[in-house]
Amino acid sequence: MSEESAGVGSRVAQGRKLRGWTQARLSMETGLSTSLISAVEQGRRAATPAFIAASAKALRTSTAELLGQPFVPTSVEDRELHGAIALLRNELAAYDLADSEIEVRPVAALAAAAIEARRYRRDAAAPKLAALLPALLTETRVLVHRSHGHERDRAFVVLAELYYNVRSLAHKLGYIDLAASAVDRMTWAATASGDPLWIAASQFHRASLLTNGGDWKTALIFLEQCRAELEAALRAGADRDLIAWGGLHLQSGLAAARAGNRDLADSHLAEAEATAKRVGHDRDEVLVFGPTNAGIWSVALAVELMDGGEALKRADGLYIPPGTPRSRSGHHYIDLARAYLLHGDRAMVLDALHTAKNISPSLTRYHPMVHETIRVLARQDARRTDGIRGFAAWCGVSA
């Protein structure tokens, strides 16, 4: 995966200059400080998702453009991964079409195959997920249009989960437009299924589109509306309602953190943590909500607020049990690397990144925040040690 040496900062500077803007003008348009803009443009600070979203919105471009996504594939595995994208894009376009010539298995068999895909998604096993998804998605889509009643509702649940997998894969590979389309299809299928938890999952990811695009206020309003529909059912304490409630609070916490509102982010986190205690387990297969995930998010939200010290403090008391999805535990160590970088503890950054790599190689290799982190780490280390150079090369980053 070769990538041009320019990072986000270089692309922001180029976009700013093409518009004839000074750093002060970009600061006025984004609400970001001129010192932060200068540091990111010069490669002294890693661009955060909030920085990227605000800059993309102001410069009338996309976050993918500023990140340089999707990254160019160079290995056979990379090419196979990216090759699945064209098939998935076609399948999403055919979502409401039946096909009389395709043979389909019963819904129980497709549900079992979807569980296998879920395992690949949770383990961040992108190559296996990419190999399985296209044909399974086509078969499930055809079954939806052939079935009726309860069988059709079950088929829609399977379809909603498969669209969730498409969103996950497309997002990791940097196909942001396809990820957005997958969320639209997921919302359609979840609503048709009538399953409350899958409806909440679709709302969670719809809000994430708004958050990642810098529309934090809109995301917060939308999530508040979604929770209002759940509130009456909370007293009964059913797991599915509590999981939906807690997951939507975590997404609100992210929107608030990206907006720089620490008090609001902490408030949503506290509500999510209290709800996770009521749930009392980590067995949720949809939003992966529970005590462990709430703890992982507590660290992530502190990183999003650019408070490395608080993130490391929260991480110090966090136990991630065996069986936690690799996609979550791997992401935690990516966040931990970012926290060490923010805190100025450069010696620990590479250790955290290697742990993330050992847990989930494909997640780590493609994650744009890993690219930003290793690029800044390489710039700050005048010696550019073999360890940093080797990790950068593995990620496809020109250090």
CSV table of C-alpha atoms in Angstrom, one decimal:
chain,number,residue,atom,x,y,z
A,1,MET,CA,0.0,0.0,0.0
A,2,SER,CA,2.1,2.9,-1.2
A,3,GLU,CA,1.0,6.3,-0.3
A,4,GLU,CA,2.3,9.7,-1.2
A,5,SER,CA,4.4,11.3,1.5
A,6,ALA,CA,1.9,14.1,2.1
A,7,GLY,CA,-0.2,13.7,5.2
A,8,VAL,CA,-3.4,15.5,6.2
A,9,GLY,CA,-1.5,18.7,7.1
A,10,SER,CA,0.0,19.0,3.7
A,11,ARG,CA,-3.4,18.4,2.0
A,12,VAL,CA,-5.0,21.0,4.3
A,13,ALA,CA,-2.3,23.5,3.5
A,14,GLN,CA,-2.7,22.9,-0.2
A,15,GLY,CA,-6.4,23.2,-0.1
A,16,ARG,CA,-6.2,26.4,2.0
A,17,LYS,CA,-3.7,28.0,-0.4
A,18,LEU,CA,-5.8,27.1,-3.5
A,19,ARG,CA,-8.6,29.1,-2.0
A,20,GLY,CA,-6.3,32.0,-1.2
A,21,TRP,CA,-6.8,31.6,2.5
A,22,THR,CA,-4.3,32.3,5.3
A,23,GLN,CA,-4.1,30.1,8.4
A,24,ALA,CA,-6.0,32.8,10.2
A,25,ARG,CA,-8.9,32.6,7.6
A,26,LEU,CA,-9.0,28.8,8.0
A,27,SER,CA,-9.1,29.3,11.8
A,28,MET,CA,-12.1,31.7,11.4
A,29,GLU,CA,-13.9,29.2,9.1
A,30,THR,CA,-13.3,26.2,11.3
A,31,GLY,CA,-13.1,27.4,14.8
A,32,LEU,CA,-9.7,25.7,15.1
A,33,SER,CA,-6.8,27.7,16.6
A,34,THR,CA,-4.2,29.0,14.3
A,35,SER,CA,-1.5,27.4,16.4
A,36,LEU,CA,-3.1,24.0,15.9
A,37,ILE,CA,-3.5,24.5,12.2
A,38,SER,CA,0.1,25.5,11.9
A,39,ALA,CA,1.3,22.5,14.0
A,40,VAL,CA,-0.8,20.1,11.8
A,41,GLU,CA,0.3,21.6,8.5
A,42,GLN,CA,4.0,21.4,9.6
A,43,GLY,CA,3.6,17.8,10.7
A,44,ARG,CA,4.3,18.6,14.4
A,45,ARG,CA,0.8,17.4,15.5
A,46,ALA,CA,-1.3,14.6,14.3
A,47,ALA,CA,-4.6,15.7,12.7
A,48,THR,CA,-7.6,14.4,14.7
A,49,PRO,CA,-10.9,13.3,13.2
A,50,ALA,CA,-12.4,16.6,14.5
A,51,PHE,CA,-9.7,18.6,12.8
A,52,ILE,CA,-10.1,16.7,9.5
A,53,ALA,CA,-13.9,17.0,9.5
A,54,ALA,CA,-13.9,20.7,10.3
A,55,SER,CA,-11.2,21.4,7.7
A,56,ALA,CA,-13.0,19.3,5.0
A,57,LYS,CA,-16.2,21.1,5.6
A,58,ALA,CA,-14.6,24.6,5.4
A,59,LEU,CA,-12.5,23.7,2.3
A,60,ARG,CA,-15.5,22.1,0.6
A,61,THR,CA,-13.9,18.8,0.2
A,62,SER,CA,-14.3,15.3,1.7
A,63,THR,CA,-12.6,13.8,4.7
A,64,ALA,CA,-11.4,11.0,2.4
A,65,GLU,CA,-9.7,13.5,0.2
A,66,LEU,CA,-7.8,15.0,3.1
A,67,LEU,CA,-6.9,11.6,4.4
A,68,GLY,CA,-5.7,10.4,1.0
A,69,GLN,CA,-8.2,7.5,1.1
A,70,PRO,CA,-8.7,4.9,-0.2
A,71,PHE,CA,-5.0,4.0,0.0
A,72,VAL,CA,-3.5,2.5,-3.2
A,73,PRO,CA,-3.3,-1.3,-3.0
A,74,THR,CA,0.1,-2.9,-3.8
A,75,SER,CA,-0.1,-6.4,-2.5
A,76,VAL,CA,-2.2,-9.3,-3.8
A,77,GLU,CA,-4.3,-9.2,-0.6
A,78,ASP,CA,-4.8,-5.5,-0.9
A,79,ARG,CA,-6.0,-5.9,-4.5
A,80,GLU,CA,-8.4,-8.6,-3.5
A,81,LEU,CA,-9.8,-6.5,-0.7
A,82,HIS,CA,-10.3,-3.5,-3.0
A,83,GLY,CA,-11.6,-5.7,-5.8
A,84,ALA,CA,-14.6,-6.7,-3.6
A,85,ILE,CA,-15.7,-3.1,-3.4
A,86,ALA,CA,-16.9,-3.0,-7.0
A,87,LEU,CA,-19.1,-6.1,-6.3
A,88,LEU,CA,-20.5,-4.6,-3.2
A,89,ARG,CA,-21.2,-1.3,-4.8
A,90,ASN,CA,-23.2,-3.0,-7.5
A,91,GLU,CA,-25.1,-5.1,-4.9
A,92,LEU,CA,-26.1,-2.0,-3.0
A,93,ALA,CA,-27.4,-0.4,-6.2
A,94,ALA,CA,-29.6,-3.6,-6.7
A,95,TYR,CA,-31.1,-3.5,-3.2
A,96,ASP,CA,-34.8,-3.4,-4.3
A,97,LEU,CA,-34.5,-5.8,-7.2
A,98,ALA,CA,-35.5,-9.5,-7.3
A,99,ASP,CA,-33.8,-12.1,-9.4
A,100,SER,CA,-35.7,-15.2,-10.5
A,101,GLU,CA,-32.6,-17.1,-11.7
A,102,ILE,CA,-30.6,-17.2,-8.4
A,103,GLU,CA,-31.0,-20.2,-6.1
A,104,VAL,CA,-31.2,-19.2,-2.5
A,105,ARG,CA,-30.9,-21.2,0.8
A,106,PRO,CA,-33.5,-21.0,3.6
A,107,VAL,CA,-33.3,-18.0,5.9
A,108,ALA,CA,-31.8,-20.2,8.7
A,109,ALA,CA,-28.9,-21.1,6.5
A,110,LEU,CA,-28.3,-17.5,5.5
A,111,ALA,CA,-28.5,-16.4,9.2
A,112,ALA,CA,-25.8,-18.9,10.0
A,113,ALA,CA,-23.6,-17.6,7.3
A,114,ALA,CA,-24.2,-14.0,8.5
A,115,ILE,CA,-23.0,-15.1,12.0
A,116,GLU,CA,-19.7,-16.2,10.3
A,117,ALA,CA,-19.5,-12.8,8.6
A,118,ARG,CA,-20.2,-11.2,12.0
A,119,ARG,CA,-17.2,-13.0,13.5
A,120,TYR,CA,-15.0,-11.8,10.7
A,121,ARG,CA,-16.2,-8.2,11.3
A,122,ARG,CA,-15.7,-8.4,15.0
A,123,ASP,CA,-12.2,-9.8,14.5
A,124,ALA,CA,-11.4,-7.2,11.9
A,125,ALA,CA,-10.6,-10.0,9.5
A,126,ALA,CA,-11.1,-7.8,6.4
A,127,PRO,CA,-9.8,-10.3,3.7
A,128,LYS,CA,-12.2,-13.0,4.9
A,129,LEU,CA,-15.1,-10.6,5.2
A,130,ALA,CA,-14.5,-9.3,1.7
A,131,ALA,CA,-14.4,-12.8,0.3
A,132,LEU,CA,-17.7,-13.8,1.9
A,133,LEU,CA,-19.9,-10.7,1.6
A,134,PRO,CA,-20.7,-10.2,-2.1
A,135,ALA,CA,-22.4,-13.5,-2.8
A,136,LEU,CA,-24.0,-13.8,0.6
A,137,LEU,CA,-25.5,-10.3,0.2
A,138,THR,CA,-26.9,-11.1,-3.2
A,139,GLU,CA,-28.5,-14.3,-2.0
A,140,THR,CA,-30.0,-12.6,1.1
A,141,ARG,CA,-31.4,-9.7,-1.0
A,142,VAL,CA,-33.1,-12.1,-3.4
A,143,LEU,CA,-34.6,-14.1,-0.5
A,144,VAL,CA,-36.0,-10.9,1.0
A,145,HIS,CA,-38.0,-10.2,-2.2
A,146,ARG,CA,-39.2,-13.8,-2.4
A,147,SER,CA,-40.4,-14.3,1.2
A,148,HIS,CA,-43.3,-13.2,3.2
A,149,GLY,CA,-44.4,-12.7,6.8
A,150,HIS,CA,-42.1,-13.8,9.6
A,151,GLU,CA,-39.6,-15.3,7.2
A,152,ARG,CA,-39.3,-12.0,5.4
A,153,ASP,CA,-38.8,-10.2,8.7
A,154,ARG,CA,-36.0,-12.6,9.6
A,155,ALA,CA,-34.4,-12.2,6.2
A,156,PHE,CA,-34.5,-8.4,6.6
A,157,VAL,CA,-32.6,-8.7,9.9
A,158,VAL,CA,-29.9,-10.8,8.2
A,159,LEU,CA,-29.8,-8.2,5.4
A,160,ALA,CA,-29.4,-5.3,7.9
A,161,GLU,CA,-26.5,-7.1,9.5
A,162,LEU,CA,-24.8,-7.7,6.1
A,163,TYR,CA,-25.2,-4.0,5.2
A,164,TYR,CA,-23.6,-3.3,8.5
A,165,ASN,CA,-20.7,-5.5,7.4
A,166,VAL,CA,-20.4,-3.6,4.1
A,167,ARG,CA,-20.3,-0.3,6.0
A,168,SER,CA,-17.6,-1.6,8.3
A,169,LEU,CA,-15.4,-2.9,5.4
A,170,ALA,CA,-15.9,0.2,3.3
A,171,HIS,CA,-15.1,2.5,6.2
A,172,LYS,CA,-11.9,0.6,7.0
A,173,LEU,CA,-10.7,0.7,3.4
A,174,GLY,CA,-11.5,4.4,3.1
A,175,TYR,CA,-14.5,4.2,0.7
A,176,ILE,CA,-16.5,6.7,2.6
A,177,ASP,CA,-19.2,7.1,-0.1
A,178,LEU,CA,-19.9,3.4,-0.1
A,179,ALA,CA,-20.0,3.3,3.7
A,180,ALA,CA,-22.6,6.0,3.6
A,181,SER,CA,-24.7,4.1,1.1
A,182,ALA,CA,-24.4,1.0,3.2
A,183,VAL,CA,-25.8,2.9,6.2
A,184,ASP,CA,-28.7,4.0,4.1
A,185,ARG,CA,-29.4,0.4,3.0
A,186,MET,CA,-29.0,-0.8,6.6
A,187,THR,CA,-31.6,1.8,7.8
A,188,TRP,CA,-34.0,0.6,5.1
A,189,ALA,CA,-33.6,-3.1,6.0
A,190,ALA,CA,-33.7,-2.6,9.8
A,191,THR,CA,-36.8,-0.5,9.6
A,192,ALA,CA,-38.5,-3.1,7.4
A,193,SER,CA,-37.5,-5.8,9.9
A,194,GLY,CA,-39.1,-4.0,12.8
A,195,ASP,CA,-36.3,-5.1,15.1
A,196,PRO,CA,-35.7,-2.4,17.7
A,197,LEU,CA,-32.0,-3.1,18.3
A,198,TRP,CA,-31.2,-3.2,14.6
A,199,ILE,CA,-33.1,0.1,14.1
A,200,ALA,CA,-31.0,1.6,16.9
A,201,ALA,CA,-27.8,0.2,15.3
A,202,SER,CA,-28.8,1.9,12.0
A,203,GLN,CA,-29.4,5.2,13.9
A,204,PHE,CA,-26.0,4.8,15.6
A,205,HIS,CA,-24.3,4.6,12.3
A,206,ARG,CA,-26.4,7.3,10.6
A,207,ALA,CA,-25.3,9.6,13.4
A,208,SER,CA,-21.7,8.6,12.9
A,209,LEU,CA,-21.9,9.8,9.3
A,210,LEU,CA,-23.0,13.2,10.6
A,211,THR,CA,-20.3,13.2,13.3
A,212,ASN,CA,-17.6,12.2,10.9
A,213,GLY,CA,-18.7,14.9,8.5
A,214,GLY,CA,-18.4,17.6,11.1
A,215,ASP,CA,-22.2,18.1,11.6
A,216,TRP,CA,-21.9,17.6,15.3
A,217,LYS,CA,-25.0,19.7,16.3
A,218,THR,CA,-27.2,17.8,13.9
A,219,ALA,CA,-25.9,14.5,15.1
A,220,LEU,CA,-26.7,15.4,18.7
A,221,ILE,CA,-30.2,16.5,17.8
A,222,PHE,CA,-30.9,13.3,15.8
A,223,LEU,CA,-29.6,11.1,18.6
A,224,GLU,CA,-31.7,12.9,21.2
A,225,GLN,CA,-34.8,12.2,19.0
A,226,CYS,CA,-33.8,8.5,18.7
A,227,ARG,CA,-33.4,8.1,22.5
A,228,ALA,CA,-36.8,9.8,23.1
A,229,GLU,CA,-38.4,6.9,21.3
A,230,LEU,CA,-36.7,4.5,23.7
A,231,GLU,CA,-37.1,6.2,27.0
A,232,ALA,CA,-40.6,4.8,27.9
A,233,ALA,CA,-39.3,1.2,27.6
A,234,LEU,CA,-36.3,1.7,29.9
A,235,ARG,CA,-38.1,1.1,33.2
A,236,ALA,CA,-38.7,-2.5,32.2
A,237,GLY,CA,-34.9,-3.0,31.9
A,238,ALA,CA,-34.9,-5.2,28.8
A,239,ASP,CA,-31.4,-5.8,27.6
A,240,ARG,CA,-32.1,-4.8,24.0
A,241,ASP,CA,-33.6,-1.5,25.1
A,242,LEU,CA,-30.7,-0.7,27.5
A,243,ILE,CA,-28.1,-1.7,24.9
A,244,ALA,CA,-29.7,0.7,22.3
A,245,TRP,CA,-30.0,3.5,24.9
A,246,GLY,CA,-26.4,3.1,26.0
A,247,GLY,CA,-25.0,2.8,22.5
A,248,LEU,CA,-26.7,6.0,21.4
A,249,HIS,CA,-25.3,7.8,24.4
A,250,LEU,CA,-21.8,6.8,23.4
A,251,GLN,CA,-22.4,8.1,19.9
A,252,SER,CA,-23.6,11.4,21.4
A,253,GLY,CA,-20.5,11.5,23.6
A,254,LEU,CA,-18.4,11.2,20.4
A,255,ALA,CA,-20.3,14.1,18.7
A,256,ALA,CA,-19.9,16.2,21.8
A,257,ALA,CA,-16.2,15.5,22.1
A,258,ARG,CA,-15.6,16.3,18.4
A,259,ALA,CA,-17.4,19.6,19.0
A,260,GLY,CA,-15.0,20.2,21.9
A,261,ASN,CA,-17.8,20.2,24.6
A,262,ARG,CA,-16.1,18.3,27.4
A,263,ASP,CA,-19.0,18.6,29.9
A,264,LEU,CA,-21.5,17.3,27.5
A,265,ALA,CA,-19.3,14.4,26.4
A,266,ASP,CA,-18.7,13.4,30.0
A,267,SER,CA,-22.4,13.6,30.7
A,268,HIS,CA,-23.2,11.2,27.9
A,269,LEU,CA,-20.4,8.9,28.9
A,270,ALA,CA,-21.6,8.8,32.5
A,271,GLU,CA,-25.1,7.8,31.2
A,272,ALA,CA,-23.6,5.1,29.0
A,273,GLU,CA,-21.5,3.7,31.9
A,274,ALA,CA,-24.5,3.6,34.2
A,275,THR,CA,-26.5,1.8,31.6
A,276,ALA,CA,-23.6,-0.6,31.0
A,277,LYS,CA,-23.7,-1.5,34.7
A,278,ARG,CA,-27.4,-2.3,34.3
A,279,VAL,CA,-26.7,-4.5,31.3
A,280,GLY,CA,-24.0,-6.2,33.3
A,281,HIS,CA,-22.4,-8.2,30.5
A,282,ASP,CA,-20.5,-7.9,27.2
A,283,ARG,CA,-22.5,-10.4,25.2
A,284,ASP,CA,-24.3,-7.9,22.8
A,285,GLU,CA,-23.6,-9.0,19.2
A,286,VAL,CA,-25.0,-5.9,17.5
A,287,LEU,CA,-23.7,-2.7,19.1
A,288,VAL,CA,-21.1,-4.6,21.2
A,289,PHE,CA,-22.4,-2.5,24.1
A,290,GLY,CA,-21.5,-3.4,27.7
A,291,PRO,CA,-19.1,-2.5,30.5
A,292,THR,CA,-16.0,-3.3,28.6
A,293,ASN,CA,-17.0,-1.3,25.5
A,294,ALA,CA,-18.1,1.7,27.7
A,295,GLY,CA,-14.6,1.6,29.2
A,296,ILE,CA,-12.9,1.5,25.8
A,297,TRP,CA,-15.0,4.4,24.7
A,298,SER,CA,-14.1,6.4,27.9
A,299,VAL,CA,-10.5,6.3,26.7
A,300,ALA,CA,-11.4,7.2,23.1
A,301,LEU,CA,-13.5,10.2,24.1
A,302,ALA,CA,-10.6,11.6,26.2
A,303,VAL,CA,-8.4,11.2,23.1
A,304,GLU,CA,-11.0,13.0,20.9
A,305,LEU,CA,-10.9,15.8,23.4
A,306,MET,CA,-7.1,15.9,23.0
A,307,ASP,CA,-6.5,15.1,26.7
A,308,GLY,CA,-3.8,12.5,26.6
A,309,GLY,CA,-3.3,12.6,30.4
A,310,GLU,CA,-7.0,11.8,31.1
A,311,ALA,CA,-7.0,9.1,28.4
A,312,LEU,CA,-4.0,7.3,30.0
A,313,LYS,CA,-5.6,7.7,33.4
A,314,ARG,CA,-8.8,6.0,32.2
A,315,ALA,CA,-6.8,3.3,30.4
A,316,ASP,CA,-4.8,2.5,33.5
A,317,GLY,CA,-7.8,1.0,35.3
A,318,LEU,CA,-9.3,-0.7,32.2
A,319,TYR,CA,-9.3,-4.5,31.9
A,320,ILE,CA,-10.1,-5.9,28.5
A,321,PRO,CA,-11.2,-9.5,29.0
A,322,PRO,CA,-10.4,-12.4,26.6
A,323,GLY,CA,-13.1,-12.7,24.0
A,324,THR,CA,-13.4,-8.9,23.4
A,325,PRO,CA,-13.8,-8.4,19.7
A,326,ARG,CA,-10.5,-7.7,18.1
A,327,SER,CA,-12.0,-4.7,16.3
A,328,ARG,CA,-12.6,-3.1,19.7
A,329,SER,CA,-9.5,-4.1,21.5
A,330,GLY,CA,-7.3,-3.2,18.5
A,331,HIS,CA,-9.0,0.1,18.2
A,332,HIS,CA,-8.3,0.7,21.9
A,333,TYR,CA,-4.6,0.4,21.4
A,334,ILE,CA,-4.7,2.7,18.4
A,335,ASP,CA,-6.4,5.3,20.7
A,336,LEU,CA,-3.8,4.5,23.4
A,337,ALA,CA,-1.0,5.3,21.0
A,338,ARG,CA,-2.6,8.6,20.2
A,339,ALA,CA,-2.9,9.3,23.9
A,340,TYR,CA,0.8,8.6,24.5
A,341,LEU,CA,1.6,11.0,21.6
A,342,LEU,CA,-0.6,13.7,23.0
A,343,HIS,CA,1.0,13.2,26.4
A,344,GLY,CA,4.5,13.4,25.0
A,345,ASP,CA,5.4,9.9,25.9
A,346,ARG,CA,6.9,9.0,22.5
A,347,ALA,CA,8.6,5.8,23.7
A,348,MET,CA,5.3,4.2,24.4
A,349,VAL,CA,3.6,5.2,21.1
A,350,LEU,CA,5.2,2.5,19.0
A,351,ASP,CA,4.6,-0.2,21.7
A,352,ALA,CA,0.9,0.5,21.6
A,353,LEU,CA,0.8,0.5,17.8
A,354,HIS,CA,2.6,-2.9,17.8
A,355,THR,CA,0.1,-4.3,20.2
A,356,ALA,CA,-2.7,-3.0,18.0
A,357,LYS,CA,-1.0,-4.7,15.0
A,358,ASN,CA,-0.7,-8.0,16.8
A,359,ILE,CA,-4.4,-7.9,17.8
A,360,SER,CA,-5.7,-6.7,14.4
A,361,PRO,CA,-3.3,-6.3,11.6
A,362,SER,CA,-5.7,-5.2,8.8
A,363,LEU,CA,-7.5,-2.7,11.1
A,364,THR,CA,-4.1,-1.2,12.1
A,365,ARG,CA,-2.6,-1.1,8.7
A,366,TYR,CA,-5.5,0.8,7.1
A,367,HIS,CA,-6.5,3.1,10.0
A,368,PRO,CA,-5.9,6.7,9.1
A,369,MET,CA,-5.1,7.7,12.7
A,370,VAL,CA,-2.3,5.2,12.7
A,371,HIS,CA,-0.9,6.8,9.6
A,372,GLU,CA,-1.1,10.2,11.2
A,373,THR,CA,0.4,9.0,14.4
A,374,ILE,CA,3.4,7.2,12.9
A,375,ARG,CA,4.0,10.1,10.5
A,376,VAL,CA,4.3,12.6,13.4
A,377,LEU,CA,6.3,10.2,15.5
A,378,ALA,CA,8.8,9.8,12.7
A,379,ARG,CA,9.1,13.5,12.3
A,380,GLN,CA,9.7,14.1,16.0
A,381,ASP,CA,12.3,11.3,16.2
A,382,ALA,CA,15.4,12.8,14.5
A,383,ARG,CA,17.1,9.4,14.5
A,384,ARG,CA,14.1,7.7,12.7
A,385,THR,CA,14.9,4.4,14.3
A,386,ASP,CA,14.5,1.1,12.4
A,387,GLY,CA,11.4,0.4,14.5
A,388,ILE,CA,9.6,3.5,13.4
A,389,ARG,CA,10.8,3.2,9.8
A,390,GLY,CA,9.8,-0.4,9.6
A,391,PHE,CA,6.3,0.2,11.0
A,392,ALA,CA,5.8,3.2,8.7
A,393,ALA,CA,6.8,1.0,5.7
A,394,TRP,CA,4.4,-1.7,6.8
A,395,CYS,CA,1.5,0.8,6.9
A,396,GLY,CA,2.5,2.3,3.6
A,397,VAL,CA,3.5,5.6,5.1
A,398,SER,CA,6.4,7.5,3.8
A,399,ALA,CA,8.1,8.7,7.0
